[in-house]
């Protein structure tokens, strides 16, 4: 479905279906960008490696990312399916996924929130014609409560383990690529996992421990930069700024600041979700950046958290400055070039604007027009 944040998609082919799915996923996230920015600012400022470290304020970081943001996404997804009742059930269902997973569960929220709302919608359609007058509120409240509670239990028991297994599989794939010296290909797994909000699980659950072991031996590790490189996201956002849909361009400068300077990569994921082909730009940029890191022998001394260019500068050892910044710039340049190509250098945005204008023009054309009726005069009657 189209929202105020995503363009209308026409057609019935596989490409159109993928675009609709991406637009739907983005529609769950984009209305909550303000919450992401709030979390990003709190994280960048108050965590131990932030600009103004504060233990009391930093306590907000984990609850927001693990609970509030997934619940907001599940709430929004449910609302898109079945209005306010769907929103409430979607939020309740998402809590089950959050509790069952113990990690930021954005993917689970995107799945279970709309699913629970859809089930409630079908139940409402079934009970609407079978509920006697005066019992509507009772039936509505109990159906929402039962479905929401059941969906939350299913989230703990069913959805959360599946997402954990997906995360584990992605981690094993990255490990295999590392062991076989195929690091640039790791972007094929890392970048899609990031866009599905599995970035923290991949970085801190897989790459971080491996990087710590390598840094202990060599004083630095390239593994700290595989997922955290801010270059691919910067390139994608700049491509959107110059060539993306005109309705989205005003939101991009703030996203660039939060992503590149603040290190909050989640801010650019919705831009890829609404146009899934843009993941190719992110993959290309990530692979190019990793290749540059390998050629120049670059590495960091610890995991940059968050993945800001300032964190990169703070954790770059002596002798690696050129390689680290070259890898970031190359990644940004490649992702920008590929992203611009995928966006048609603005031509696709113009076509989308024309497509959105066509239905309005058709409505105007079909509006009834008043036409002058010929005036007739009765013929005089003969006497």
Coordinates of C-alpha atoms in Angstrom, one line a residue:
X1 CA 0.0 0.0 0.0
X2 CA 1.1 3.5 -0.6
X3 CA 1.6 5.9 2.3
X4 CA 2.6 9.5 2.6
X5 CA 6.2 8.3 2.9
X6 CA 6.3 6.0 -0.1
X7 CA 5.4 6.5 -3.8
X8 CA 2.6 4.7 -5.5
X9 CA 3.7 1.5 -7.2
X10 CA 1.9 0.3 -10.3
X11 CA 2.0 -3.0 -12.1
X12 CA 1.6 -6.7 -11.2
X13 CA 5.0 -8.2 -11.9
X14 CA 7.6 -9.5 -9.5
X15 CA 9.4 -6.2 -9.5
X16 CA 6.2 -4.4 -8.5
X17 CA 5.5 -6.8 -5.8
X18 CA 9.0 -6.4 -4.3
X19 CA 8.6 -2.6 -4.5
X20 CA 5.2 -2.8 -2.7
X21 CA 6.7 -5.0 0.0
X22 CA 9.7 -2.6 0.4
X23 CA 7.3 0.4 0.5
X24 CA 5.2 -1.3 3.1
X25 CA 8.2 -2.1 5.3
X26 CA 9.4 1.5 4.9
X27 CA 5.9 2.8 5.8
X28 CA 6.2 1.1 9.2
X29 CA 9.5 2.8 9.9
X30 CA 9.4 6.2 8.3
X31 CA 6.6 7.6 10.6
X32 CA 8.8 6.8 13.6
X33 CA 12.0 8.4 12.3
X34 CA 11.7 11.0 15.0
X35 CA 12.1 8.3 17.6
X36 CA 15.1 6.9 15.8
X37 CA 16.7 10.4 15.8
X38 CA 15.9 10.9 19.5
X39 CA 17.6 7.5 20.3
X40 CA 20.5 8.4 18.0
X41 CA 21.1 11.7 19.8
X42 CA 20.9 10.2 23.2
X43 CA 23.3 7.4 22.1
X44 CA 25.8 9.7 20.4
X45 CA 25.9 12.1 23.4
X46 CA 25.7 10.0 26.6
X47 CA 27.1 6.5 26.1
X48 CA 30.6 6.0 27.6
X49 CA 32.3 6.7 24.2
X50 CA 29.9 9.7 23.4
X51 CA 30.5 13.4 23.5
X52 CA 29.0 14.0 27.0
X53 CA 29.2 10.6 28.8
X54 CA 26.5 10.3 31.5
X55 CA 25.6 7.0 33.1
X56 CA 22.1 8.1 34.1
X57 CA 21.1 9.4 30.7
X58 CA 22.9 6.4 28.9
X59 CA 20.4 4.1 30.7
X60 CA 17.8 5.2 28.2
X61 CA 19.7 3.7 25.2
X62 CA 19.0 0.0 25.7
X63 CA 15.2 0.3 26.5
X64 CA 14.6 2.6 23.6
X65 CA 16.3 0.4 21.0
X66 CA 15.2 -3.0 22.4
X67 CA 11.6 -2.1 23.4
X68 CA 10.3 1.3 22.4
X69 CA 11.4 1.3 18.7
X70 CA 10.2 -2.2 17.9
X71 CA 6.9 -1.6 19.6
X72 CA 6.4 1.6 17.7
X73 CA 7.1 -0.3 14.4
X74 CA 4.7 -3.1 15.3
X75 CA 2.1 -0.5 16.3
X76 CA 2.4 1.4 13.1
X77 CA 2.3 -1.8 11.0
X78 CA -0.8 -2.9 12.8
X79 CA -2.4 0.5 12.2
X80 CA -1.7 0.3 8.5
X81 CA -3.6 -3.0 8.3
X82 CA -6.6 -2.5 10.7
X83 CA -6.6 1.0 12.1
X84 CA -6.4 1.7 15.8
X85 CA -7.5 -1.8 16.9
X86 CA -4.8 -3.3 14.7
X87 CA -2.3 -0.9 16.1
X88 CA -3.0 -2.0 19.7
X89 CA -2.9 -5.7 18.8
X90 CA 0.3 -5.2 16.8
X91 CA 2.0 -3.4 19.7
X92 CA 1.0 -6.2 22.2
X93 CA 2.2 -8.9 19.7
X94 CA 5.6 -7.1 19.3
X95 CA 6.3 -7.2 23.0
X96 CA 6.2 -11.0 22.8
X97 CA 8.9 -10.9 20.1
X98 CA 11.0 -8.4 22.1
X99 CA 10.9 -10.4 25.3
X100 CA 11.6 -13.7 23.4
X101 CA 14.6 -12.4 21.5
X102 CA 16.6 -10.2 23.9
X103 CA 18.0 -8.2 21.0
X104 CA 16.6 -5.3 18.9
X105 CA 13.8 -7.1 17.1
X106 CA 12.8 -4.8 14.3
X107 CA 12.4 -7.6 11.8
X108 CA 10.1 -9.5 14.2
X109 CA 8.0 -6.4 14.7
X110 CA 7.6 -5.9 11.0
X111 CA 6.3 -9.5 10.7
X112 CA 4.2 -10.0 13.7
X113 CA 2.6 -6.6 14.1
X114 CA 0.8 -6.5 10.7
X115 CA 0.1 -10.3 11.0
X116 CA -1.7 -10.0 14.3
X117 CA -3.6 -7.0 12.9
X118 CA -4.6 -8.9 9.8
X119 CA -5.9 -11.8 11.9
X120 CA -8.0 -9.4 14.1
X121 CA -9.3 -7.8 10.9
X122 CA -10.6 -11.2 9.7
X123 CA -12.1 -12.0 13.1
X124 CA -13.8 -8.6 13.2
X125 CA -15.3 -9.3 9.7
X126 CA -16.6 -12.7 11.0
X127 CA -18.1 -11.4 14.2
X128 CA -19.6 -8.2 12.8
X129 CA -22.6 -9.9 11.4
X130 CA -23.0 -12.3 14.3
X131 CA -22.9 -10.0 17.3
X132 CA -26.1 -9.0 18.8
X133 CA -26.9 -5.4 19.5
X134 CA -25.5 -4.2 22.9
X135 CA -22.6 -6.8 22.9
X136 CA -20.4 -5.0 20.3
X137 CA -18.0 -3.5 22.8
X138 CA -17.7 -6.7 24.8
X139 CA -16.9 -8.8 21.8
X140 CA -14.5 -6.2 20.3
X141 CA -12.5 -5.9 23.5
X142 CA -12.2 -9.6 24.1
X143 CA -11.3 -10.5 20.5
X144 CA -8.6 -7.9 20.6
X145 CA -7.3 -9.1 24.0
X146 CA -7.3 -12.7 23.0
X147 CA -5.6 -12.2 19.7
X148 CA -3.1 -9.8 21.1
X149 CA -2.2 -12.1 23.9
X150 CA -2.0 -15.2 21.7
X151 CA 0.2 -13.3 19.2
X152 CA 2.5 -12.2 22.0
X153 CA 2.9 -15.8 23.2
X154 CA 3.5 -16.9 19.6
X155 CA 6.2 -14.1 19.3
X156 CA 8.0 -15.5 22.4
X157 CA 7.7 -19.1 21.2
X158 CA 7.7 -18.9 17.4
X159 CA 8.9 -15.7 15.8
X160 CA 11.8 -14.8 18.1
X161 CA 13.6 -18.2 17.7
X162 CA 13.3 -17.9 13.9
X163 CA 14.8 -14.5 13.8
X164 CA 17.6 -15.6 16.2
X165 CA 18.4 -18.5 13.9
X166 CA 18.5 -16.1 10.9
X167 CA 20.9 -14.0 12.8
X168 CA 23.0 -17.0 13.7
X169 CA 23.1 -18.2 10.1
X170 CA 24.2 -14.8 8.9
X171 CA 26.9 -14.8 11.5
X172 CA 28.1 -18.3 10.4
X173 CA 28.2 -17.1 6.8
X174 CA 30.3 -14.1 7.7
X175 CA 32.7 -16.3 9.7
X176 CA 33.1 -18.6 6.7
X177 CA 34.0 -15.8 4.4
X178 CA 36.5 -14.4 6.9
X179 CA 38.1 -17.8 7.3
X180 CA 38.4 -18.2 3.5
X181 CA 39.8 -14.7 3.0
X182 CA 36.8 -13.5 1.0
X183 CA 36.1 -10.5 3.1
X184 CA 34.7 -8.2 0.4
X185 CA 32.0 -10.8 -0.3
X186 CA 30.9 -10.5 3.3
X187 CA 29.0 -7.4 2.3
X188 CA 26.6 -9.7 0.4
X189 CA 25.5 -10.9 3.8
X190 CA 26.2 -8.0 6.1
X191 CA 24.4 -5.2 4.1
X192 CA 21.0 -7.0 3.8
X193 CA 21.3 -8.1 7.4
X194 CA 21.8 -4.4 8.4
X195 CA 18.8 -3.2 6.4
X196 CA 16.7 -5.8 8.3
X197 CA 17.9 -4.2 11.5
X198 CA 20.2 -7.1 12.4
X199 CA 23.2 -4.8 12.3
X200 CA 23.9 -4.9 16.1
X201 CA 23.5 -8.6 16.2
X202 CA 26.0 -9.1 13.4
X203 CA 28.5 -6.5 14.6
X204 CA 28.5 -7.1 18.4
X205 CA 27.6 -10.8 18.3
X206 CA 29.9 -12.0 15.5
X207 CA 32.4 -9.5 14.2
X208 CA 33.2 -7.8 17.5
X209 CA 34.5 -10.9 19.4
X210 CA 36.5 -12.0 16.3
X211 CA 37.9 -8.5 16.0
X212 CA 38.9 -8.4 19.7
X213 CA 40.9 -11.6 19.3
X214 CA 42.7 -10.3 16.2
X215 CA 43.4 -6.9 17.7
X216 CA 44.9 -8.6 20.8
X217 CA 47.5 -10.2 18.5
X218 CA 48.1 -7.5 15.9
X219 CA 47.1 -4.3 17.7
X220 CA 44.2 -3.6 15.2
X221 CA 41.6 -5.5 13.2
X222 CA 39.7 -4.9 9.9
X223 CA 36.8 -6.9 11.3
X224 CA 35.7 -3.9 13.4
X225 CA 35.0 -2.0 10.1
X226 CA 33.0 -4.6 8.1
X227 CA 29.6 -3.6 9.4
X228 CA 30.3 -0.2 11.0
X229 CA 31.7 1.6 7.9
X230 CA 29.6 4.7 7.6
X231 CA 30.5 5.1 3.9
X232 CA 27.9 3.0 2.2
X233 CA 25.1 4.6 4.1
X234 CA 26.4 8.1 3.3
X235 CA 26.6 7.3 -0.5
X236 CA 23.0 5.9 -0.5
X237 CA 21.7 9.0 1.3
X238 CA 23.5 11.5 -1.0
X239 CA 22.1 9.6 -4.0
X240 CA 18.6 10.1 -2.5
X241 CA 19.3 13.7 -1.8
X242 CA 20.2 14.4 -5.4
X243 CA 18.1 11.9 -7.4
X244 CA 15.5 10.4 -5.1
X245 CA 11.8 11.1 -4.9
X246 CA 11.3 14.8 -4.4
X247 CA 8.9 14.3 -1.5
X248 CA 11.7 12.5 0.5
X249 CA 14.7 14.8 -0.3
X250 CA 13.9 17.3 2.5
X251 CA 14.4 14.6 5.1
X252 CA 17.8 13.4 3.8
X253 CA 20.1 16.1 5.1
X254 CA 19.2 15.4 8.7
X255 CA 19.5 11.7 8.1
X256 CA 23.1 12.3 6.7
X257 CA 24.1 14.1 9.9
X258 CA 22.7 11.4 12.1
X259 CA 24.1 8.6 10.1
X260 CA 27.6 9.8 9.2
X261 CA 28.4 12.1 12.1
X262 CA 26.3 10.5 14.8
X263 CA 26.9 6.9 13.6
X264 CA 23.3 5.8 13.8
X265 CA 23.0 3.7 10.6
X266 CA 19.4 2.7 11.3
X267 CA 18.4 6.1 9.9
X268 CA 19.1 5.1 6.3
X269 CA 17.6 1.6 6.3
X270 CA 14.0 2.8 5.5
X271 CA 15.4 4.5 2.4
X272 CA 16.6 1.2 1.1
X273 CA 13.5 -0.7 2.2
X274 CA 11.3 1.6 0.1
X275 CA 13.4 0.9 -3.0
X276 CA 14.9 -2.6 -2.4
X277 CA 17.1 -2.4 -5.5
X278 CA 19.1 0.2 -3.6
X279 CA 20.6 -2.7 -1.5
X280 CA 22.9 -3.3 -4.4
X281 CA 24.4 0.2 -3.9
X282 CA 25.0 -0.6 -0.2
X283 CA 26.5 -4.0 -1.1
X284 CA 28.8 -2.5 -3.7
X285 CA 29.9 0.3 -1.4
X286 CA 30.6 -2.1 1.4
X287 CA 32.6 -4.4 -0.7
X288 CA 34.6 -1.6 -2.2
X289 CA 35.3 -0.2 1.3
X290 CA 36.4 -3.6 2.6
X291 CA 38.7 -4.1 -0.4
X292 CA 40.3 -0.8 0.2
X293 CA 40.8 -1.6 3.9
X294 CA 42.5 -4.9 2.9
X295 CA 44.8 -3.3 0.3
X296 CA 46.0 -0.5 2.6
X297 CA 46.2 -2.8 5.7
X298 CA 43.8 -0.6 7.7
X299 CA 42.3 -1.6 11.0
X300 CA 40.8 -0.2 14.2
X301 CA 41.8 -0.9 17.8
X302 CA 38.2 -1.5 18.9
X303 CA 34.6 -1.6 17.8
X304 CA 33.5 2.0 16.8
X305 CA 30.2 2.3 18.7
X306 CA 28.3 4.1 17.3
X307 CA 29.7 3.8 13.7
X308 CA 30.5 7.5 13.4
X309 CA 33.3 9.0 11.4
X310 CA 34.4 10.6 14.7
X311 CA 34.5 7.2 16.4
X312 CA 36.6 5.9 13.4
X313 CA 39.0 8.8 13.9
X314 CA 39.2 8.1 17.7
X315 CA 40.0 4.4 17.3
X316 CA 42.4 4.5 14.3
X317 CA 45.9 3.5 15.3
X318 CA 49.0 5.4 14.1
X319 CA 49.9 4.4 10.6
X320 CA 46.3 3.5 9.5
X321 CA 44.8 7.0 8.9
X322 CA 45.1 6.9 5.2
X323 CA 43.6 3.4 4.8
X324 CA 40.7 3.9 7.2
X325 CA 39.6 7.2 5.6
X326 CA 40.2 6.0 2.1
X327 CA 38.0 3.0 2.8
X328 CA 35.2 5.2 4.0
X329 CA 35.4 7.6 1.1
X330 CA 35.7 4.8 -1.5
X331 CA 32.7 3.0 0.0
X332 CA 30.7 6.3 0.0
X333 CA 31.7 7.1 -3.6
X334 CA 30.9 3.6 -5.0
X335 CA 27.5 3.4 -3.2
X336 CA 26.7 6.9 -4.4
X337 CA 27.5 6.0 -8.0
X338 CA 25.6 2.7 -8.0
X339 CA 22.7 4.3 -6.1
X340 CA 22.5 7.2 -8.5
X341 CA 22.4 4.7 -11.4
X342 CA 19.7 2.7 -9.8
X343 CA 17.7 5.9 -9.2
X344 CA 18.0 6.7 -12.9
X345 CA 19.9 10.0 -12.0
X346 CA 16.5 11.5 -11.2
X347 CA 14.6 10.3 -14.2
X348 CA 12.7 7.7 -12.2
X349 CA 11.7 10.3 -9.6
X350 CA 10.2 12.4 -12.4
X351 CA 8.3 9.4 -13.8
X352 CA 6.9 8.7 -10.3
X353 CA 5.7 12.2 -10.0
X354 CA 4.0 12.0 -13.3
X355 CA 2.4 8.7 -12.4
X356 CA 1.1 10.2 -9.2
X357 CA -0.3 13.2 -11.1
X358 CA -2.1 11.0 -13.7
X359 CA -4.8 9.7 -11.5
X360 CA -5.6 13.3 -10.4
X361 CA -5.8 14.4 -14.0
X362 CA -8.0 11.5 -14.8
X363 CA -10.4 12.4 -12.1
X364 CA -10.6 16.0 -13.4
X365 CA -11.2 14.7 -16.9
X366 CA -14.0 12.4 -15.7
X367 CA -15.7 15.2 -13.8
X368 CA -19.1 16.1 -15.4
X369 CA -19.0 19.3 -17.4
X370 CA -22.0 21.6 -17.9
X371 CA -22.8 21.9 -21.6
X372 CA -24.9 24.5 -23.2
X373 CA -28.3 23.1 -24.1
X374 CA -29.8 24.3 -27.3
X375 CA -32.7 26.6 -26.7
X376 CA -35.9 25.5 -28.4
X377 CA -39.0 27.5 -28.9
X378 CA -42.4 25.9 -29.4
X379 CA -43.8 26.4 -32.8
X380 CA -46.7 28.7 -32.8
X381 CA -50.0 26.9 -32.9
X382 CA -52.3 27.7 -35.7
X383 CA -55.7 29.1 -34.8

